[in-house]
mmCIF file of the C-alpha atoms, coordinates in Angstrom:
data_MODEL
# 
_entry.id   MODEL 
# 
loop_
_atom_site.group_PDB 
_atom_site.id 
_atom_site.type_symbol 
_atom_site.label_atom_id 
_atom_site.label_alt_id 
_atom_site.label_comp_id 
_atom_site.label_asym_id 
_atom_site.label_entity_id 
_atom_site.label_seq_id 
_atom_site.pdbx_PDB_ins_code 
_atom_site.Cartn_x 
_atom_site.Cartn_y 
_atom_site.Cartn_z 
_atom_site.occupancy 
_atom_site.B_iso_or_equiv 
_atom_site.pdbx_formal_charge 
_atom_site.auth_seq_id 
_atom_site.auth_comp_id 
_atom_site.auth_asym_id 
_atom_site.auth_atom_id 
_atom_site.pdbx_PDB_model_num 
ATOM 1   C CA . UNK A 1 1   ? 111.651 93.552 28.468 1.00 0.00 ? 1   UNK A CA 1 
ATOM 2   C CA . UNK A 1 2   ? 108.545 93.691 30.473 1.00 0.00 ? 2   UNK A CA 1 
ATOM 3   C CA . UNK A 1 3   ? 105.312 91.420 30.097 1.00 0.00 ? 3   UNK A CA 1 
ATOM 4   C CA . UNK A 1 4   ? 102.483 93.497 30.761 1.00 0.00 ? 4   UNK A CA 1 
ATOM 5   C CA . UNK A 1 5   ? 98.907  93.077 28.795 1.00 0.00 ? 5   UNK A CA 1 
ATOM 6   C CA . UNK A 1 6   ? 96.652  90.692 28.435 1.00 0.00 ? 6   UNK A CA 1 
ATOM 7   C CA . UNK A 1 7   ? 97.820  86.995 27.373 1.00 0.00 ? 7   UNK A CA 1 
ATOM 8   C CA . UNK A 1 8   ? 95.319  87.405 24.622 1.00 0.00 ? 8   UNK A CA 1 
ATOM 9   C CA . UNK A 1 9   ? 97.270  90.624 23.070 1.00 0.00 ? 9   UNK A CA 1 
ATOM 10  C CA . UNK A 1 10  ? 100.235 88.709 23.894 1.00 0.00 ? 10  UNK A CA 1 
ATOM 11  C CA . UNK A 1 11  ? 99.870  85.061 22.164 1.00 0.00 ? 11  UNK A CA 1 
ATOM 12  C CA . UNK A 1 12  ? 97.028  85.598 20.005 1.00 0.00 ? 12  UNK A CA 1 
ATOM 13  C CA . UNK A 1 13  ? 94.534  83.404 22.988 1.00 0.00 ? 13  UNK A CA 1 
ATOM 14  C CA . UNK A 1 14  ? 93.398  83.835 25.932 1.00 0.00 ? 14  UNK A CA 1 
ATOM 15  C CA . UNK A 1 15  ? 94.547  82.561 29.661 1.00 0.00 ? 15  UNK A CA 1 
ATOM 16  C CA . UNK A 1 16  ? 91.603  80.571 31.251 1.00 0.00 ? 16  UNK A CA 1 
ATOM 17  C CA . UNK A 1 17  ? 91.385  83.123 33.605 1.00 0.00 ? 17  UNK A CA 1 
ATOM 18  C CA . UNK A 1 18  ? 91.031  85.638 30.954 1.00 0.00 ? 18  UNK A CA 1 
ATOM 19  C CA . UNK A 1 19  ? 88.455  83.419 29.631 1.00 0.00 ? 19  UNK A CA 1 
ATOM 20  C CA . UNK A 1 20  ? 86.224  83.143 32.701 1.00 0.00 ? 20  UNK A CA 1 
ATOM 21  C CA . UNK A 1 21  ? 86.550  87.081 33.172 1.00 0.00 ? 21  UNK A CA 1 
ATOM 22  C CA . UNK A 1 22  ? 85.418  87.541 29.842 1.00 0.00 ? 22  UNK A CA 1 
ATOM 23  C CA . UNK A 1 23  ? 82.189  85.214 30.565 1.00 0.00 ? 23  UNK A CA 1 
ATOM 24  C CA . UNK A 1 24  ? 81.138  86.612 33.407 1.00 0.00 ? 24  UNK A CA 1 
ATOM 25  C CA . UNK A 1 25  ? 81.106  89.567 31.908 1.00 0.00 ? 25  UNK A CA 1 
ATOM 26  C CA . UNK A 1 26  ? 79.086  88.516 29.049 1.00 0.00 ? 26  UNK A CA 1 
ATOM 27  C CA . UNK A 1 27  ? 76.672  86.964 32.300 1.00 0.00 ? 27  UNK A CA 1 
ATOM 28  C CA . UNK A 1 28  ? 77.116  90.388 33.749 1.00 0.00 ? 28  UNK A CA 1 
ATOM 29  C CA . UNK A 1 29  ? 75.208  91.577 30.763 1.00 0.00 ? 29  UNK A CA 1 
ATOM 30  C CA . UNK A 1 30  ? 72.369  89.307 30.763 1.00 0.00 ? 30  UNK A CA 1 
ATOM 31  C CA . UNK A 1 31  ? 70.770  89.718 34.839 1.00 0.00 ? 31  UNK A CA 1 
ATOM 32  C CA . UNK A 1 32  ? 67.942  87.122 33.617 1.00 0.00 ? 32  UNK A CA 1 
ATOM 33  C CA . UNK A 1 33  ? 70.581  84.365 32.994 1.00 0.00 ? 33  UNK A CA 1 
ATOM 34  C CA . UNK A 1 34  ? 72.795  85.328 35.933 1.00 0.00 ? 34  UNK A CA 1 
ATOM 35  C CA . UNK A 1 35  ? 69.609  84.911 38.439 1.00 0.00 ? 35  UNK A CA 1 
ATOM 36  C CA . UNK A 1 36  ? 68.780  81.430 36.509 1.00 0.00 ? 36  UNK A CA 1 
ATOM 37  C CA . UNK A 1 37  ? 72.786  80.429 37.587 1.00 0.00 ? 37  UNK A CA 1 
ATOM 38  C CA . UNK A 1 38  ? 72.218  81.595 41.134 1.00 0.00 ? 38  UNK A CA 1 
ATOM 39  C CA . UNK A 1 39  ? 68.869  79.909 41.813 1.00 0.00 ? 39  UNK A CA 1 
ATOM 40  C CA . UNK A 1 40  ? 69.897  76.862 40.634 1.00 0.00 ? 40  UNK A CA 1 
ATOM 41  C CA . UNK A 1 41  ? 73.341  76.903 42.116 1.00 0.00 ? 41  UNK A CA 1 
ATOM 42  C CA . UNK A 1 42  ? 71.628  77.722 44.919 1.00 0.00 ? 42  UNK A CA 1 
ATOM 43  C CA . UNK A 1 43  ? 69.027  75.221 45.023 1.00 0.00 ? 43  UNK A CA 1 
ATOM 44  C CA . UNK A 1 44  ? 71.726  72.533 44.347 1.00 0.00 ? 44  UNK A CA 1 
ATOM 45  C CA . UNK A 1 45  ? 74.112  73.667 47.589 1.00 0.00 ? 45  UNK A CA 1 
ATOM 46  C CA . UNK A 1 46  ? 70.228  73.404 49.196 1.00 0.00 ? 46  UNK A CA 1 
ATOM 47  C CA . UNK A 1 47  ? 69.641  69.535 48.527 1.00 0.00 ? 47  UNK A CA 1 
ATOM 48  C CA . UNK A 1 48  ? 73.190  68.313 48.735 1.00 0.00 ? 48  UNK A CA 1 
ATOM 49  C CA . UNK A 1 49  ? 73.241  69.941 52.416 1.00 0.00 ? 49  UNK A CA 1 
ATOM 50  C CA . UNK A 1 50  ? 70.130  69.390 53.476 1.00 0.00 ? 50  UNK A CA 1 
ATOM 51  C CA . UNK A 1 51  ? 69.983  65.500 52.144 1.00 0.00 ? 51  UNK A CA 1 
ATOM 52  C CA . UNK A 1 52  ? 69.168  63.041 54.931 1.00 0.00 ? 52  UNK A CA 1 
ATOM 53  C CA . UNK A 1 53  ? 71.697  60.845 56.077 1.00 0.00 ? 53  UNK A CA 1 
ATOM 54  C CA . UNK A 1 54  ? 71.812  56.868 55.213 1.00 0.00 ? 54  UNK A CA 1 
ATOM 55  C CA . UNK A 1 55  ? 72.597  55.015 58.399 1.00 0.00 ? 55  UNK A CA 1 
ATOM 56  C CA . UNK A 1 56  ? 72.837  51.450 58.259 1.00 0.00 ? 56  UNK A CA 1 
ATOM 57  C CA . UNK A 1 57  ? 71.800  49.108 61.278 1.00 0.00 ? 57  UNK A CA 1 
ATOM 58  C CA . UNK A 1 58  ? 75.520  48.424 62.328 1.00 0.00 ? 58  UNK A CA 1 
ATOM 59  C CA . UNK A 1 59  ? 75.249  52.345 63.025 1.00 0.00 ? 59  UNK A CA 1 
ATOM 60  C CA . UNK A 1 60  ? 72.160  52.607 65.198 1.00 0.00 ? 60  UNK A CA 1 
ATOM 61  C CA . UNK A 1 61  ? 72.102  53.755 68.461 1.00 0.00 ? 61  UNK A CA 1 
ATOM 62  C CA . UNK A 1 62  ? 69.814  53.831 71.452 1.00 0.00 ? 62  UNK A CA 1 
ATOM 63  C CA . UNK A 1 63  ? 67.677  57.133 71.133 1.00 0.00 ? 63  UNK A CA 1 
ATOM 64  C CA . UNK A 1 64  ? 68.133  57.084 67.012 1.00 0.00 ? 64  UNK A CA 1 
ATOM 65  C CA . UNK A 1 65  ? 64.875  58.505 65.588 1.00 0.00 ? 65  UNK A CA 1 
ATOM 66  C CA . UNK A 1 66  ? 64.586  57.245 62.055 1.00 0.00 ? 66  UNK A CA 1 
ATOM 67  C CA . UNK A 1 67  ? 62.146  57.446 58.885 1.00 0.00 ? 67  UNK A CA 1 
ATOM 68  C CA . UNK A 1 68  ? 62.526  54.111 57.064 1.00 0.00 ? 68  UNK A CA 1 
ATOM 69  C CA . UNK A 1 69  ? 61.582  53.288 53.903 1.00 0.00 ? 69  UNK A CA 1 
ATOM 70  C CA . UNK A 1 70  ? 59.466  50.462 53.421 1.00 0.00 ? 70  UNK A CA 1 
ATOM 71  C CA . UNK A 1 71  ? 59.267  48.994 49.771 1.00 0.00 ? 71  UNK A CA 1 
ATOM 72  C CA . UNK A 1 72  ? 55.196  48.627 50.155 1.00 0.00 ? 72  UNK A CA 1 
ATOM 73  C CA . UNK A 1 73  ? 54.203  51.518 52.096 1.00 0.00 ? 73  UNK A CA 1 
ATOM 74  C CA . UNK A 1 74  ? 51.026  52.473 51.321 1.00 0.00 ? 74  UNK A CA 1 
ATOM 75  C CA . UNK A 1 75  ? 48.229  55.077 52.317 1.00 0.00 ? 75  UNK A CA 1 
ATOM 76  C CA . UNK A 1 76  ? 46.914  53.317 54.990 1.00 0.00 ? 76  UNK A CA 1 
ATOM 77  C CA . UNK A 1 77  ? 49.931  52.510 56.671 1.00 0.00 ? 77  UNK A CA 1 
ATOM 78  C CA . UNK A 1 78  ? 53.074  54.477 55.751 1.00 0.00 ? 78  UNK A CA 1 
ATOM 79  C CA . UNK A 1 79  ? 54.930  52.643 58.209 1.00 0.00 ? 79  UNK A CA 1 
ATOM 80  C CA . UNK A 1 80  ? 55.231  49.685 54.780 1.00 0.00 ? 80  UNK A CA 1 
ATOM 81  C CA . UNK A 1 81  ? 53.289  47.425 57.503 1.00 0.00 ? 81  UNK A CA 1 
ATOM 82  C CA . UNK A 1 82  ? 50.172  46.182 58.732 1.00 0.00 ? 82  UNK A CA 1 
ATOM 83  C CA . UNK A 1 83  ? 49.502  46.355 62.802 1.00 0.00 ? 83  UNK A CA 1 
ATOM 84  C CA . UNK A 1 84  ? 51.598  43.480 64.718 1.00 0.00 ? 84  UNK A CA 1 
ATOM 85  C CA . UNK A 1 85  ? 53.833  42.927 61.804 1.00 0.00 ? 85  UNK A CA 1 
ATOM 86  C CA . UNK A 1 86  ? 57.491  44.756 60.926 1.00 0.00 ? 86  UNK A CA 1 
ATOM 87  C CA . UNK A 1 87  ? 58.399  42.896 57.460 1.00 0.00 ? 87  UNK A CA 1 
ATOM 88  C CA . UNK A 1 88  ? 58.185  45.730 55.407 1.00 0.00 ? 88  UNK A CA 1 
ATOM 89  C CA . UNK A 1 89  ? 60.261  48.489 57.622 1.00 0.00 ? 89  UNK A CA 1 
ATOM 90  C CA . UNK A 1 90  ? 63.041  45.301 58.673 1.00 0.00 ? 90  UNK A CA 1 
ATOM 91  C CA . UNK A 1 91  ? 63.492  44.363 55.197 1.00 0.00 ? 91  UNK A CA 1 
ATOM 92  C CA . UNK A 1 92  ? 64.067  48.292 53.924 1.00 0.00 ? 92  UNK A CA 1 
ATOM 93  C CA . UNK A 1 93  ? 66.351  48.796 56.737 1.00 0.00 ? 93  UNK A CA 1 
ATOM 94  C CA . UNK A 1 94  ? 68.698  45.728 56.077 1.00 0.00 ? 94  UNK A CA 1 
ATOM 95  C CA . UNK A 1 95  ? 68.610  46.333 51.973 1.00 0.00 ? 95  UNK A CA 1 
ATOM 96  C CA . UNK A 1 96  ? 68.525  50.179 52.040 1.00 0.00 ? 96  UNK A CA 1 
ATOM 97  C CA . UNK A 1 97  ? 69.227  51.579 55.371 1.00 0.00 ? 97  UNK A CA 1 
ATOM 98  C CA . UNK A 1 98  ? 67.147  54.230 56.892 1.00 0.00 ? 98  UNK A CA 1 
ATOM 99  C CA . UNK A 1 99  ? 67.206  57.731 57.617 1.00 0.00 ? 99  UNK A CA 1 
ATOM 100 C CA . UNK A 1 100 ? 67.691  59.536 60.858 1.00 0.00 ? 100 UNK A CA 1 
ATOM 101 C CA . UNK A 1 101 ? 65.077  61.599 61.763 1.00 0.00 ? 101 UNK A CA 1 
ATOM 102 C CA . UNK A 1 102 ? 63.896  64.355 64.500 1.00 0.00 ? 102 UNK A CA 1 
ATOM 103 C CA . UNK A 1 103 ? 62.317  62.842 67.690 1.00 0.00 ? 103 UNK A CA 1 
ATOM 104 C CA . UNK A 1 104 ? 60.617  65.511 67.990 1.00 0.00 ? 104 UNK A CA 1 
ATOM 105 C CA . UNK A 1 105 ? 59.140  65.478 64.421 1.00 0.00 ? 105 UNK A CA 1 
ATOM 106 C CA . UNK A 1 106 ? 57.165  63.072 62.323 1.00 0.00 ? 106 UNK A CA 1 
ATOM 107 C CA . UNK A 1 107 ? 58.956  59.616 62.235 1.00 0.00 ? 107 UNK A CA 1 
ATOM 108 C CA . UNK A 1 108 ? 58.812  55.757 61.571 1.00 0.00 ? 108 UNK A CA 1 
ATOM 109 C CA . UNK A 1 109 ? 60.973  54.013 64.403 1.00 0.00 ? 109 UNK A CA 1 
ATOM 110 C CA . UNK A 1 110 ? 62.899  54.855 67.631 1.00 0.00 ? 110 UNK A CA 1 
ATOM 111 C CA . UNK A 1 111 ? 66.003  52.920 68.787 1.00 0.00 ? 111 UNK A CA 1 
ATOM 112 C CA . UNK A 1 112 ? 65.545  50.896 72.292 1.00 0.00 ? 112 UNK A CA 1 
ATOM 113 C CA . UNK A 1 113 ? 68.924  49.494 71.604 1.00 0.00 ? 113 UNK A CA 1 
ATOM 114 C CA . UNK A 1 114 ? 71.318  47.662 68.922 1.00 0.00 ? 114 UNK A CA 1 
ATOM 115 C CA . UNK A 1 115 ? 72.784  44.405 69.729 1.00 0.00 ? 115 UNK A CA 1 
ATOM 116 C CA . UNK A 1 116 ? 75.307  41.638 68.042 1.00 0.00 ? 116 UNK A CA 1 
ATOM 117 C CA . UNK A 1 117 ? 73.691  38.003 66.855 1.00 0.00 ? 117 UNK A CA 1 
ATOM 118 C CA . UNK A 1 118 ? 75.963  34.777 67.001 1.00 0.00 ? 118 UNK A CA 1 
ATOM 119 C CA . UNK A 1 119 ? 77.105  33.235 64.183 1.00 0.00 ? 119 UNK A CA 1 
ATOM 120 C CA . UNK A 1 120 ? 80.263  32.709 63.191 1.00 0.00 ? 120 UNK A CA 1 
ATOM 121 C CA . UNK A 1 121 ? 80.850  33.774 59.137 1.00 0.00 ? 121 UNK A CA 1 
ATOM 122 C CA . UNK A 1 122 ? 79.402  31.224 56.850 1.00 0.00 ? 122 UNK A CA 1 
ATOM 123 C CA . UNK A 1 123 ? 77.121  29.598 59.212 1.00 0.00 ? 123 UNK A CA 1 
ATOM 124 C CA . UNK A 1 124 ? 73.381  28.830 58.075 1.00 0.00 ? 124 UNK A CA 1 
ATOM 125 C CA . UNK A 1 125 ? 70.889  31.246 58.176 1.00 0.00 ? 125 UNK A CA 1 
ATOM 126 C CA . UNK A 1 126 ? 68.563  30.334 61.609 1.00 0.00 ? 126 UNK A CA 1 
ATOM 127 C CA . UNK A 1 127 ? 65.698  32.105 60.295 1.00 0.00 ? 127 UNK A CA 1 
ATOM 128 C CA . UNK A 1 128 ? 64.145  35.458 60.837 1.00 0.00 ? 128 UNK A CA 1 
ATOM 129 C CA . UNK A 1 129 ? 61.481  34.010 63.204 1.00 0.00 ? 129 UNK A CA 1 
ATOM 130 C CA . UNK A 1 130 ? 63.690  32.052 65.146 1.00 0.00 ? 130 UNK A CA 1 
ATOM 131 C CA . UNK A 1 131 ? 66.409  35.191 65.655 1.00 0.00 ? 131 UNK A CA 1 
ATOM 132 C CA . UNK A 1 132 ? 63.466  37.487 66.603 1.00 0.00 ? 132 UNK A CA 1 
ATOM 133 C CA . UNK A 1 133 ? 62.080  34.786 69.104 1.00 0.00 ? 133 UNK A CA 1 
ATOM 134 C CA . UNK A 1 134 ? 65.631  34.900 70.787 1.00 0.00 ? 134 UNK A CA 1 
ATOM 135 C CA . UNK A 1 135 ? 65.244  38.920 71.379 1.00 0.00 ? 135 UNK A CA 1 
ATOM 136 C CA . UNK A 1 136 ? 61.494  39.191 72.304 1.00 0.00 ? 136 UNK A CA 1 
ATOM 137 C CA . UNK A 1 137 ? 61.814  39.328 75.617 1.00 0.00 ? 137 UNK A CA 1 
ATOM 138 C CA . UNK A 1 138 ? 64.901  41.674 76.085 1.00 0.00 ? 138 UNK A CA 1 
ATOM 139 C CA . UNK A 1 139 ? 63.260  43.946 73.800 1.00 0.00 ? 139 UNK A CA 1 
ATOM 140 C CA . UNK A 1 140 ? 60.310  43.652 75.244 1.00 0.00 ? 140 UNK A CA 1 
ATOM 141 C CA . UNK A 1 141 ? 62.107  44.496 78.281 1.00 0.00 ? 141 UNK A CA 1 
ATOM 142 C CA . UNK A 1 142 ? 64.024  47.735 77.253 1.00 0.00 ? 142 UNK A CA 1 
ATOM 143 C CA . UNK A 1 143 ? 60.712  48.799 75.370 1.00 0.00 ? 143 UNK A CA 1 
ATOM 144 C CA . UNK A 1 144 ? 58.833  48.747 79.194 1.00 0.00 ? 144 UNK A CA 1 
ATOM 145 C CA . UNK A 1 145 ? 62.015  50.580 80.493 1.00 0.00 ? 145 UNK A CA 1 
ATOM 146 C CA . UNK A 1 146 ? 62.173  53.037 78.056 1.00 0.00 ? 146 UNK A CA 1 
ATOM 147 C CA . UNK A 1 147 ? 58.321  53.724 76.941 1.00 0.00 ? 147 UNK A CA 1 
ATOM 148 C CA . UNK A 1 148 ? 57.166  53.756 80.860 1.00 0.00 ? 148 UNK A CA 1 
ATOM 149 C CA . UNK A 1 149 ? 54.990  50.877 80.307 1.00 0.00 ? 149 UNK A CA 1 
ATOM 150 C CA . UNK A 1 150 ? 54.560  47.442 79.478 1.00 0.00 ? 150 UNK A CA 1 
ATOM 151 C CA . UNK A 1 151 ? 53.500  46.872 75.418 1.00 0.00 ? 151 UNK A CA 1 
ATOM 152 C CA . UNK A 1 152 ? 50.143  45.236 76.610 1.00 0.00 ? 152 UNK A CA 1 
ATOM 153 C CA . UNK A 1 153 ? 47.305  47.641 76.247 1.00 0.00 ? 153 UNK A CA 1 
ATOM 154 C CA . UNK A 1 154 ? 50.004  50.532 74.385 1.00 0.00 ? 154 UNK A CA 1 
ATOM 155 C CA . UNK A 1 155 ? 49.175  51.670 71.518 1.00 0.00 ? 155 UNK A CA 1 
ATOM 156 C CA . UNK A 1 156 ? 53.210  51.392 70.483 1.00 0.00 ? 156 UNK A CA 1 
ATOM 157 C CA . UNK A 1 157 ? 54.680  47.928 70.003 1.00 0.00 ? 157 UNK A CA 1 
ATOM 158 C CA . UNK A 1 158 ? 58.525  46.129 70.406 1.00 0.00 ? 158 UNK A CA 1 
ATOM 159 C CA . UNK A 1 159 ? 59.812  45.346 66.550 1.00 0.00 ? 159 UNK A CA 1 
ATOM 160 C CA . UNK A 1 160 ? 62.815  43.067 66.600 1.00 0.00 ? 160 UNK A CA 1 
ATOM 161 C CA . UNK A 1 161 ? 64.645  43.533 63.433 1.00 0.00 ? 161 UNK A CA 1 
ATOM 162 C CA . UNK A 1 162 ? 67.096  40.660 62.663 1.00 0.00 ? 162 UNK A CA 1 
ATOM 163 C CA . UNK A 1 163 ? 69.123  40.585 59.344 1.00 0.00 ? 163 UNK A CA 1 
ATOM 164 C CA . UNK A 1 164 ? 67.307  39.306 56.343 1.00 0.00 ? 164 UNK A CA 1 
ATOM 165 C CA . UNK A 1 165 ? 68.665  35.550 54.746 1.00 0.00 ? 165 UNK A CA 1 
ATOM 166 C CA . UNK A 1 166 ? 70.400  38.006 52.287 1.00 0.00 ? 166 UNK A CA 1 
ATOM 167 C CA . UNK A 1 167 ? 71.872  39.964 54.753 1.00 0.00 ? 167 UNK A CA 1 
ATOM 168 C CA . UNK A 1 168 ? 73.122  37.262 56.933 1.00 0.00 ? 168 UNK A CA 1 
ATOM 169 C CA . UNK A 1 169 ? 74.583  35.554 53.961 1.00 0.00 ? 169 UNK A CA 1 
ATOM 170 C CA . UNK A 1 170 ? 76.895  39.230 53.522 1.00 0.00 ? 170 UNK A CA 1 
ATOM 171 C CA . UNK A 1 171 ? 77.538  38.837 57.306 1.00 0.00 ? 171 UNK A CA 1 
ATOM 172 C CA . UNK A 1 172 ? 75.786  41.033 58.873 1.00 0.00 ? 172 UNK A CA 1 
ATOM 173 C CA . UNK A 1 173 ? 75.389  39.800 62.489 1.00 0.00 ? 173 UNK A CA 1 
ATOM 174 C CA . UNK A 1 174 ? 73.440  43.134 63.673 1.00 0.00 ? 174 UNK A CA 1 
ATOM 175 C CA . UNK A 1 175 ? 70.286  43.504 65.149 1.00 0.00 ? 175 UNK A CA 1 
ATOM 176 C CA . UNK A 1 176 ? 67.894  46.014 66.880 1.00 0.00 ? 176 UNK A CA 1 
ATOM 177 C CA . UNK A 1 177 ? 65.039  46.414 69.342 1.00 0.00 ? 177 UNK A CA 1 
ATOM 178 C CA . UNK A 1 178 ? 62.626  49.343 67.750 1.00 0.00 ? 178 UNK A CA 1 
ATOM 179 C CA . UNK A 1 179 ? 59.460  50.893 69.037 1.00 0.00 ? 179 UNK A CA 1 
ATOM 180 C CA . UNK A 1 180 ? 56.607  51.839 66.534 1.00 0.00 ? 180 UNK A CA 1 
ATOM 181 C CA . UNK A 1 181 ? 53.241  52.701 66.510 1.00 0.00 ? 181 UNK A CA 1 
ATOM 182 C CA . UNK A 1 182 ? 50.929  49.631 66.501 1.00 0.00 ? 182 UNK A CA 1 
ATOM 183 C CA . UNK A 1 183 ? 49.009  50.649 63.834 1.00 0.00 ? 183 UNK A CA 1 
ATOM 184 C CA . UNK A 1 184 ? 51.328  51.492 61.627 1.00 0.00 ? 184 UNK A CA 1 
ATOM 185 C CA . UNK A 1 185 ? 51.593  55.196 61.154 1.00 0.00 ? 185 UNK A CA 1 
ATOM 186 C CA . UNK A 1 186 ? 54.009  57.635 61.836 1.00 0.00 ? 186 UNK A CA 1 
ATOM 187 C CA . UNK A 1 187 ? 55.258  59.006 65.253 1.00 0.00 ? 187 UNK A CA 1 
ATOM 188 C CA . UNK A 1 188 ? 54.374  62.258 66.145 1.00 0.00 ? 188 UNK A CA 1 
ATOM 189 C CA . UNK A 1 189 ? 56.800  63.035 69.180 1.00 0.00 ? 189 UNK A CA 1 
ATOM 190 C CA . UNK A 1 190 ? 59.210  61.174 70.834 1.00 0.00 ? 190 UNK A CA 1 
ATOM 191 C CA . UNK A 1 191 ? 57.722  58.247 72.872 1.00 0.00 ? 191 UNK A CA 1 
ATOM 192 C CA . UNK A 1 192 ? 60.809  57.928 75.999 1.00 0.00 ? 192 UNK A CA 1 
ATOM 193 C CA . UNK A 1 193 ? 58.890  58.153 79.166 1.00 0.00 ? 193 UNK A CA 1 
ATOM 194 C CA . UNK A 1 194 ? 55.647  58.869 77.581 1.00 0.00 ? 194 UNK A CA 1 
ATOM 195 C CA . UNK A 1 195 ? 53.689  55.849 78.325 1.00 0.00 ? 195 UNK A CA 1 
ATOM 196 C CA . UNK A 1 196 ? 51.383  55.206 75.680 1.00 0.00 ? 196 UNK A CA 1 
# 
């Protein structure tokens, strides 16, 4: 005995298939709804591929562009910090992370280079000034290299960003030379071999 019609005619209910064939049809009948289902289908698939990507400071690499996001950015500085100062962008980038950007777009930071802090797990916290006192000079050293020019008279600067207490309390044991714009605003182009 053969088993041909639909499930429905069959069993007295539907198949799920059946079911979704029978609502799209229904959809088919109503264009207006239909296009609200595609745009926002649409604009979903949008934002989930084109959302930036989180990269945390273990993951940075020499010639990383990034946009971080400082907790008290403000109008006049949307770098989150005043000229000669990096609290705001090192703090964001330990708690949140930061996004990579295009160097050849509107961004926050560039990556001289990445590099690993002693201290063994558990061991007290030497303080943020006293970490970024250690690194000065090297940074200061691979900015010249890779700006094209010494940080006096630039109008970029060096940021060393060393872990936060809270961060070196989770054991993080990264840190990171940056370059950024003195004043605090955003970078226009990339600055390798541009000398400013």
């Amino acid at each position: 005995m053969g088993t041909a019609g639909r499930e429905r005619d069959r069993y007295a209910r539907a198949s799920l298939r059946e079911q979704m064939a029978d609502e799209l049809t229904a959809l088919g009948a109503h264009p207006g709804v239909l296009a609200l289902i595609v745009v926002l289908a649409g604009g979903w698939l949008f934002f989930t591929l084109t959302k930036a990507q989180v990269v945390r400071v273990t993951d940075l690499r020499a010639g990383d562009c990034l946009y971080i996001h400082a907790a008290d950015a403000d109008t006049d500085s949307p770098t989150g910090r005043p000229a000669g100062t990096a609290t705001g962008a090192v703090i964001a980038l330990y708690e949140d992370g930061t996004e990579r950007a295009a160097c050849d777009g509107s961004h926050s930071h560039e990556v001289l280079e990445s590099f690993a802090l002693p201290g063994a797990p558990g061991a007290p916290y030497p303080g943020s000034a006293s970490l970024r006192a250690s690194w000065l000079e090297p940074c200061t050293a691979a900015f010249t290299a890779w700006v094209g020019r010494a940080p006096a008279g630039s109008v970029l600067e060096p940021v060393v960003a060393v872990p936060t207490q809270a961060a070196w309390e989770d054991g993080q044991r990264t840190g990171a030379c940056l370059v950024a714009s003195l004043n605090g605003q955003f970078l226009p182009a990339p600055v390798r071999g541009s000398g400013r």
